[in-house]
Coordinates of C-alpha atoms in Angstrom, one line a residue:
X1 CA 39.4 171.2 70.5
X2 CA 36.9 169.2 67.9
X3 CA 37.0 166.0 66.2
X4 CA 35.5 165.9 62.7
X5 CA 33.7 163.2 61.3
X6 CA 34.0 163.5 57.8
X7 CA 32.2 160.2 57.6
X8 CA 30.8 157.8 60.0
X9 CA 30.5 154.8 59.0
X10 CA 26.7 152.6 59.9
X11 CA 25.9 153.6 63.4
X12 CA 28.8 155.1 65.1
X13 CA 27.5 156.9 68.5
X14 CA 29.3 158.5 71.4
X15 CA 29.7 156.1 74.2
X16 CA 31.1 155.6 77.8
X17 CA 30.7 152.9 80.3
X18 CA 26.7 153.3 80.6
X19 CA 24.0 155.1 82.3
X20 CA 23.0 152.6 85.4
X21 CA 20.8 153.0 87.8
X22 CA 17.6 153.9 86.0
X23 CA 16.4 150.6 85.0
X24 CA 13.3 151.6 87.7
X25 CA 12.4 153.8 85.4
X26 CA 12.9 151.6 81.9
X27 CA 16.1 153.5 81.0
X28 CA 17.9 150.6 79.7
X29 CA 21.8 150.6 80.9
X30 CA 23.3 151.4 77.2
X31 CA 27.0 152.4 76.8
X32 CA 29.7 150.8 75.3
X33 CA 28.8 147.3 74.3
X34 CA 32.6 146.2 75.1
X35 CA 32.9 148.2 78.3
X36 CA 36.5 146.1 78.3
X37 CA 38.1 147.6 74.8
X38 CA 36.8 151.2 75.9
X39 CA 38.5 151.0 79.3
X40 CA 41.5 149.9 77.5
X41 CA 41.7 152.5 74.8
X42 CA 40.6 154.9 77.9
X43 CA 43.8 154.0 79.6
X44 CA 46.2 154.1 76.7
X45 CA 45.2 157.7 76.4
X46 CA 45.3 159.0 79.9
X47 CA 41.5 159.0 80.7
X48 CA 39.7 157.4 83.2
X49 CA 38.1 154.2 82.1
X50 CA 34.9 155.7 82.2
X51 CA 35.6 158.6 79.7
X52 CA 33.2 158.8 76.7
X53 CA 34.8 157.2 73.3
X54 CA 33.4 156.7 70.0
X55 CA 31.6 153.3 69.2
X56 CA 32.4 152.0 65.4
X57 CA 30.3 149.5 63.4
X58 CA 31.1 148.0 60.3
X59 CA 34.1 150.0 60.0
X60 CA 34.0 152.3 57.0
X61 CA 34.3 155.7 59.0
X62 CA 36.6 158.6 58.3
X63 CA 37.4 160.7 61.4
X64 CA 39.8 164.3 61.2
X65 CA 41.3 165.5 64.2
X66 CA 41.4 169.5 64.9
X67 CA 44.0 169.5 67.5
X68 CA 46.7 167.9 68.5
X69 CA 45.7 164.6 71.0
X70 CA 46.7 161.0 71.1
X71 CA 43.9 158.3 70.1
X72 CA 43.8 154.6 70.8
X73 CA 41.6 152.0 68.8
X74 CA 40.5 148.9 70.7
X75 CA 38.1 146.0 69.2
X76 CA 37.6 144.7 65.6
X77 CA 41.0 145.3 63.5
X78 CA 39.4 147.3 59.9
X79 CA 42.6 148.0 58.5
X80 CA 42.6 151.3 60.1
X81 CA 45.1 154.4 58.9
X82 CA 46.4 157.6 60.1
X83 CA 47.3 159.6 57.1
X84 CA 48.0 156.2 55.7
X85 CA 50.1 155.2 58.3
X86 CA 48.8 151.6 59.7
X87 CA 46.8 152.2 63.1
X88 CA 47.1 148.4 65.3
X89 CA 44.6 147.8 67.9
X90 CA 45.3 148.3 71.7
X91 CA 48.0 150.7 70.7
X92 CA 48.3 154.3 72.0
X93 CA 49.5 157.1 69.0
X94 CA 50.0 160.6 68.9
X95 CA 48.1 162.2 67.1
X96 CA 49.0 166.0 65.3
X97 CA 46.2 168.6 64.2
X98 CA 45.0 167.4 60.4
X99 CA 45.6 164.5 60.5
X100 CA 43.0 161.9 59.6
X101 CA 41.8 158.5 60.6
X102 CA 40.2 155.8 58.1
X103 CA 38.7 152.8 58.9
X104 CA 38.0 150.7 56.0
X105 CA 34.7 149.1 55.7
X106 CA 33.8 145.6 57.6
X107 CA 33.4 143.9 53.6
X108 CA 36.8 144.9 52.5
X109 CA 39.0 145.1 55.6
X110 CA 41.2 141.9 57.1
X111 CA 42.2 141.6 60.3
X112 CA 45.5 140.7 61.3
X113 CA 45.3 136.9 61.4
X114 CA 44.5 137.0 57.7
X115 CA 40.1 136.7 58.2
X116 CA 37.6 139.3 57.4
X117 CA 37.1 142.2 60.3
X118 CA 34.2 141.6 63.0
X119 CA 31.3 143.6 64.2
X120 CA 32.8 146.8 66.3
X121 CA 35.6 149.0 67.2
X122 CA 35.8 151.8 70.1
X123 CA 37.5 154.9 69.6
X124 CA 39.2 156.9 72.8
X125 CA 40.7 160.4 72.3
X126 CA 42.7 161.9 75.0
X127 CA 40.5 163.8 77.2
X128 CA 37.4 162.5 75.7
X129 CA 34.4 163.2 74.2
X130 CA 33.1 166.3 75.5
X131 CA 29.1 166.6 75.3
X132 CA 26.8 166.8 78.2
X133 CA 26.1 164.5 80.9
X134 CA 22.4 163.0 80.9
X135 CA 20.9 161.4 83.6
X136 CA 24.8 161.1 84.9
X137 CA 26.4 159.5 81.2
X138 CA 27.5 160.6 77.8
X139 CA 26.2 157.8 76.1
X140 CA 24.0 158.0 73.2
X141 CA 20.3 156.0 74.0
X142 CA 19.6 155.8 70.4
X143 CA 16.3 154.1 71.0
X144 CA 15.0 157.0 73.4
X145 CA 16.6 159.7 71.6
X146 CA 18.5 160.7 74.2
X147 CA 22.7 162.0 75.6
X148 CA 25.6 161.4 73.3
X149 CA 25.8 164.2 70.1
X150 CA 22.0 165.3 69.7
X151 CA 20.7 161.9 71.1
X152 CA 21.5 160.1 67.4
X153 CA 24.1 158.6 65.7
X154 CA 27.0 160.4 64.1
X155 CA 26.8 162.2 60.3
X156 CA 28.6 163.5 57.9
X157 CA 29.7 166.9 59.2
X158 CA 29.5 166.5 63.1
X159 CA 32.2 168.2 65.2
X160 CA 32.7 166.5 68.9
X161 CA 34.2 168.7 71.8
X162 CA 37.2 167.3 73.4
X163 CA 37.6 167.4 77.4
X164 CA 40.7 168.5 78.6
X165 CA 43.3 165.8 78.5
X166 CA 45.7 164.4 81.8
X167 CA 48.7 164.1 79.2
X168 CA 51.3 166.7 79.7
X169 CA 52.8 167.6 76.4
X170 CA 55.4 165.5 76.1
X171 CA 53.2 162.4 77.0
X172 CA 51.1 163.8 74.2
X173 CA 54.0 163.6 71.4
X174 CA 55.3 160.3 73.0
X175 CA 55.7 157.6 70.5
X176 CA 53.7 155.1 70.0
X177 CA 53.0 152.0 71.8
X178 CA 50.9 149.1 72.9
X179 CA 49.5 146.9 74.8
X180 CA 48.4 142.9 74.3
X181 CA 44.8 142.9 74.3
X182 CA 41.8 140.1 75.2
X183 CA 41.9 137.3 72.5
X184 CA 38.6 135.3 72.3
X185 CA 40.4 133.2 70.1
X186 CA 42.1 131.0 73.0
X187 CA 38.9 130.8 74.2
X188 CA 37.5 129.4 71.0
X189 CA 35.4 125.9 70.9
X190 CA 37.4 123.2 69.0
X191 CA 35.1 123.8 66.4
X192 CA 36.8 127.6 65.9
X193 CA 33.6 129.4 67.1
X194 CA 33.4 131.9 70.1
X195 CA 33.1 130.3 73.2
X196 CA 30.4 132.3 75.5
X197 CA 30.0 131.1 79.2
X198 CA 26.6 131.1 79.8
X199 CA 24.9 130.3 83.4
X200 CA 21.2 128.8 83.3
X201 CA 18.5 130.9 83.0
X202 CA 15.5 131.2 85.8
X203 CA 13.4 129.2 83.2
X204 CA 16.0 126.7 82.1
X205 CA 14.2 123.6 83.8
X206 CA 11.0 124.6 81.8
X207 CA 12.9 123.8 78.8
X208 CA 12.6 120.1 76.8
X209 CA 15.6 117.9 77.8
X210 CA 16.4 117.8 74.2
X211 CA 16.7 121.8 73.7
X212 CA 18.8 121.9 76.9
X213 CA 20.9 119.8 75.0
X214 CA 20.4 121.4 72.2
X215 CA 21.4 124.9 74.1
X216 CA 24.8 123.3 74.5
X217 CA 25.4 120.9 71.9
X218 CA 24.7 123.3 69.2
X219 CA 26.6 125.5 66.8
X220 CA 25.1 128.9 66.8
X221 CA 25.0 131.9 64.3
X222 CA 24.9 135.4 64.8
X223 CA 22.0 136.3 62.1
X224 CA 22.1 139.9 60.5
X225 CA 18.9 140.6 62.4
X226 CA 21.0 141.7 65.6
X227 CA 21.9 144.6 66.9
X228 CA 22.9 147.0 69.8
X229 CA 19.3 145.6 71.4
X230 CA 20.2 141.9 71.3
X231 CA 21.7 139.2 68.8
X232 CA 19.3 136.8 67.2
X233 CA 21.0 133.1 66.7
X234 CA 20.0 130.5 64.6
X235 CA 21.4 126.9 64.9
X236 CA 23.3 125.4 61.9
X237 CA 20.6 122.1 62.2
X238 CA 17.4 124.6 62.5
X239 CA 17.1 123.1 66.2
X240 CA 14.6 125.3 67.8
X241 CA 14.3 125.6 71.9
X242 CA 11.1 124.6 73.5
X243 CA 9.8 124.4 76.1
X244 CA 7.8 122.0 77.9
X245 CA 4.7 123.6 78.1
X246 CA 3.6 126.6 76.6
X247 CA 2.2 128.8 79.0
X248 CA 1.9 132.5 79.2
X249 CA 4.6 134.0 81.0
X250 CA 4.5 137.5 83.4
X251 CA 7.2 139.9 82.2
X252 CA 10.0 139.9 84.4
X253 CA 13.6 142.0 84.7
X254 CA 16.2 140.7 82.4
X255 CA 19.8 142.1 81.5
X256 CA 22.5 142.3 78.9
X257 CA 23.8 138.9 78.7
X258 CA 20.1 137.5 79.5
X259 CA 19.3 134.6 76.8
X260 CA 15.5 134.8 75.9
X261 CA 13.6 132.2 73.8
X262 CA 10.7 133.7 72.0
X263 CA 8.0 131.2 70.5
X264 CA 10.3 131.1 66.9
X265 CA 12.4 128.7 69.3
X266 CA 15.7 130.7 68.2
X267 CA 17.3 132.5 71.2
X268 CA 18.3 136.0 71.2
X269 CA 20.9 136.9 73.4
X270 CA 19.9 140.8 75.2
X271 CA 22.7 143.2 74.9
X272 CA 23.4 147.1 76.5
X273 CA 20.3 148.6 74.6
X274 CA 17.8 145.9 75.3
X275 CA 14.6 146.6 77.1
X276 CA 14.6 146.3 81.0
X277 CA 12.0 143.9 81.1
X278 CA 10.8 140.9 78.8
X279 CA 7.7 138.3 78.7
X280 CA 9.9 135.8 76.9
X281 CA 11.3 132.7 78.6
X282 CA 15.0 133.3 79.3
X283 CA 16.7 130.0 79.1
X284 CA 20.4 131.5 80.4
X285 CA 22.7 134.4 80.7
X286 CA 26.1 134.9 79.4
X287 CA 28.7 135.6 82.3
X288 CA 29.5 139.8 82.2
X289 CA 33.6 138.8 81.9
X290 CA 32.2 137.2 78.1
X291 CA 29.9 139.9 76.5
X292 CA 33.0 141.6 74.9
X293 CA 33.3 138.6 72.8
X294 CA 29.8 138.8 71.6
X295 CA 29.9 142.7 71.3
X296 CA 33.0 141.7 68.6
X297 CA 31.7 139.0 67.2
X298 CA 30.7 139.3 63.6
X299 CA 27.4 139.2 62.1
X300 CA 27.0 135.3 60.7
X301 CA 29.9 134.8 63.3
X302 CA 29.4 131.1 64.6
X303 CA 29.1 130.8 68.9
X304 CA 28.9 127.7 71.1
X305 CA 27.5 128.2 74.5
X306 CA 29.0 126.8 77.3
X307 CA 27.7 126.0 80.8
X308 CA 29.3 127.3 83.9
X309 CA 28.2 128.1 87.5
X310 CA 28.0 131.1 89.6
X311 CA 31.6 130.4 91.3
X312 CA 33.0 130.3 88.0
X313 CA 31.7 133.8 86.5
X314 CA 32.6 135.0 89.6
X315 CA 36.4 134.6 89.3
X316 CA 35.9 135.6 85.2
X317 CA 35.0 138.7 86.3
X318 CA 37.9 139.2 88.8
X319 CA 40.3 138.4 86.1
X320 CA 39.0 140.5 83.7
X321 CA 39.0 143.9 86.3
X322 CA 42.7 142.7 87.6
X323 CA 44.1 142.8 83.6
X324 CA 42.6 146.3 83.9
X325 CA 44.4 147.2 87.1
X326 CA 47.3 145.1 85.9
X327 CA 47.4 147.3 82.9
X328 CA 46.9 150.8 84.5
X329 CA 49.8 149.4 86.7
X330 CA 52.2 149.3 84.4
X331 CA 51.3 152.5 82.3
X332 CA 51.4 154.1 86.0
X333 CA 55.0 152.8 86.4
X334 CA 56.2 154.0 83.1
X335 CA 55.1 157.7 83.9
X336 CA 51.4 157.4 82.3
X337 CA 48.6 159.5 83.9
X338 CA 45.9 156.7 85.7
X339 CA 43.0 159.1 86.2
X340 CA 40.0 157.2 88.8

């Protein structure tokens, strides 16, 4: 039981939730950078949450399945086909030996409110991706050269082992159907950019009262210099952050979400393959419940950081795992495998 990639599209890599509890050791958590959109195509197949998927940049990747399965697509909408046949997001479709799926590329792909695609996409397959456990994950540590398919990203020819699935075969052939996923646009500033929730950093008082401000008052864009390390902002006035005094700095821990300021004065905000430590001031951290919006976002997407406490991340996080449960609720009640 194989899937094909025929073609990959920029950067596609085999990814599950993450390998944690290395960080001792400078093994940087990795996985899926929307853990949320592969725990929900996870589900609409029958796997656990945790199973390993396929993560999709840019679109423009051509997949051919060798078996029969059922696949579900969560994240960035790129247009994406099965034998020509319209493939939605959050949606769960069978999926017959032969056929193939295309994802058209981020530049000529629209998404379904009618604007161009974003950033990402994640990919589960019933029974998931099948190669070997490192360090206790799938996931691909492109940086280290490490787990996933050969410890790199996907090419042109690759064949991926599929586990064996919980779907009995008539689950398998089941038509299609979906789910209503996370929408970052109702979360959106007034301004129409991505709203992140952000909490201030352990350095945030050394900052100038005018680029704490400036932190918040700001519209930021995602530059093309980002990546699965961290994503670099600019502000649309060329406000740069500064701090108060410019002192050297120990390096200390920092995590995905963690908002460092290096001495250009334009934030970058750490994501799933970032180092585990940093010598860069970090001014904040986006709240865990809101990394799937930046993980979508596109590249020159706009952002507005918005200030919260602890209490509130708190309960974003609750209410991000209860749609999970929620979800693997229902699908439970209709007769659809929940695997732990």
């Amino acid at each position: 039981m194989t899937l094909l990639i025929e073609k990959p599209g920029p950067l596609a890599s085999v990814q599950d939730l993450g390998r944690h509890g290395h960080r001792q050791l400078g093994i940087c958590p990795g996985g899926a950078l929307d853990t949320l959109a592969l725990a929900i195509a996870n589900r609409l197949v029958g796997n656990a949450t945790g199973a390993a998927g396929l993560e999709l940049t840019l679109g423009g990747s051509v997949l051919r399945f060798e078996t029969d399965t059922r696949i579900a697509l969560v994240g960035d909408d790129f247009g994406a086909t099965l034998d020509g046949q319209p493939l939605w997001p959050c949606w769960s479709v069978p999926v017959a030996a032969g056929q193939t799926l295309r994802l058209a590329s981020a530049n000529a792909s629209v998404n379904a409110g009618g604007g161009k695609a974003g950033l990402r996409s994640w990919l589960a397959v019933a029974g998931g991706i099948d190669v070997p456990h490192v360090l206790g994950s799938r996931s691909t540590d492109l940086k280290a050269g490490f787990g996933g398919h050969e410890g790199r990203a996907l090419r042109k020819g690759d064949r991926l082992p599929l586990g064996e699935s919980a779907l009995a075969e008539a689950q398998r052939a089941r038509r299609a159907f979906g789910v209503r996923g996370p929408d970052w646009e109702r979360d959106a500033a007034a301004d129409g950019a991505i709203a992140l929730r952000v909490l201030p950093g352990p350095e945030f008082e050394q900052f100038t009262v005018a680029s704490r401000d400036q932190l918040w008052g700001e519209r930021w864009r995602i530059t093309p210099q980002s990546n699965r390390m961290g994503s670099r902002l600019a502000s649309a006035s060329g406000a740069e952050l500064r701090r108060k005094r410019g002192t050297d700095m120990l390096s200390s821990g920092v995590i995905p979400g963690t908002i460092q300021v290096p001495p250009s004065g334009q934030p970058i905000i750490l994501m799933g393959d970032a180092q585990t430590t940093g010598g860069y001031p970090r001014i904040g951290v986006v709240i865990r419940a809101d990394l799937w919006k930046l993980a979508q976002a596109p590249l020159d997407g706009s952002l507005r950081l918005v200030p919260v406490d602890a209490a509130t991340a708190l309960e974003a996080w609750a209410a991000q795992q209860r749609y999970v449960a929620q979800m693997a609720q229902g699908l439970a009640a209709a007769g659809w495998p929940t695997p732990a």
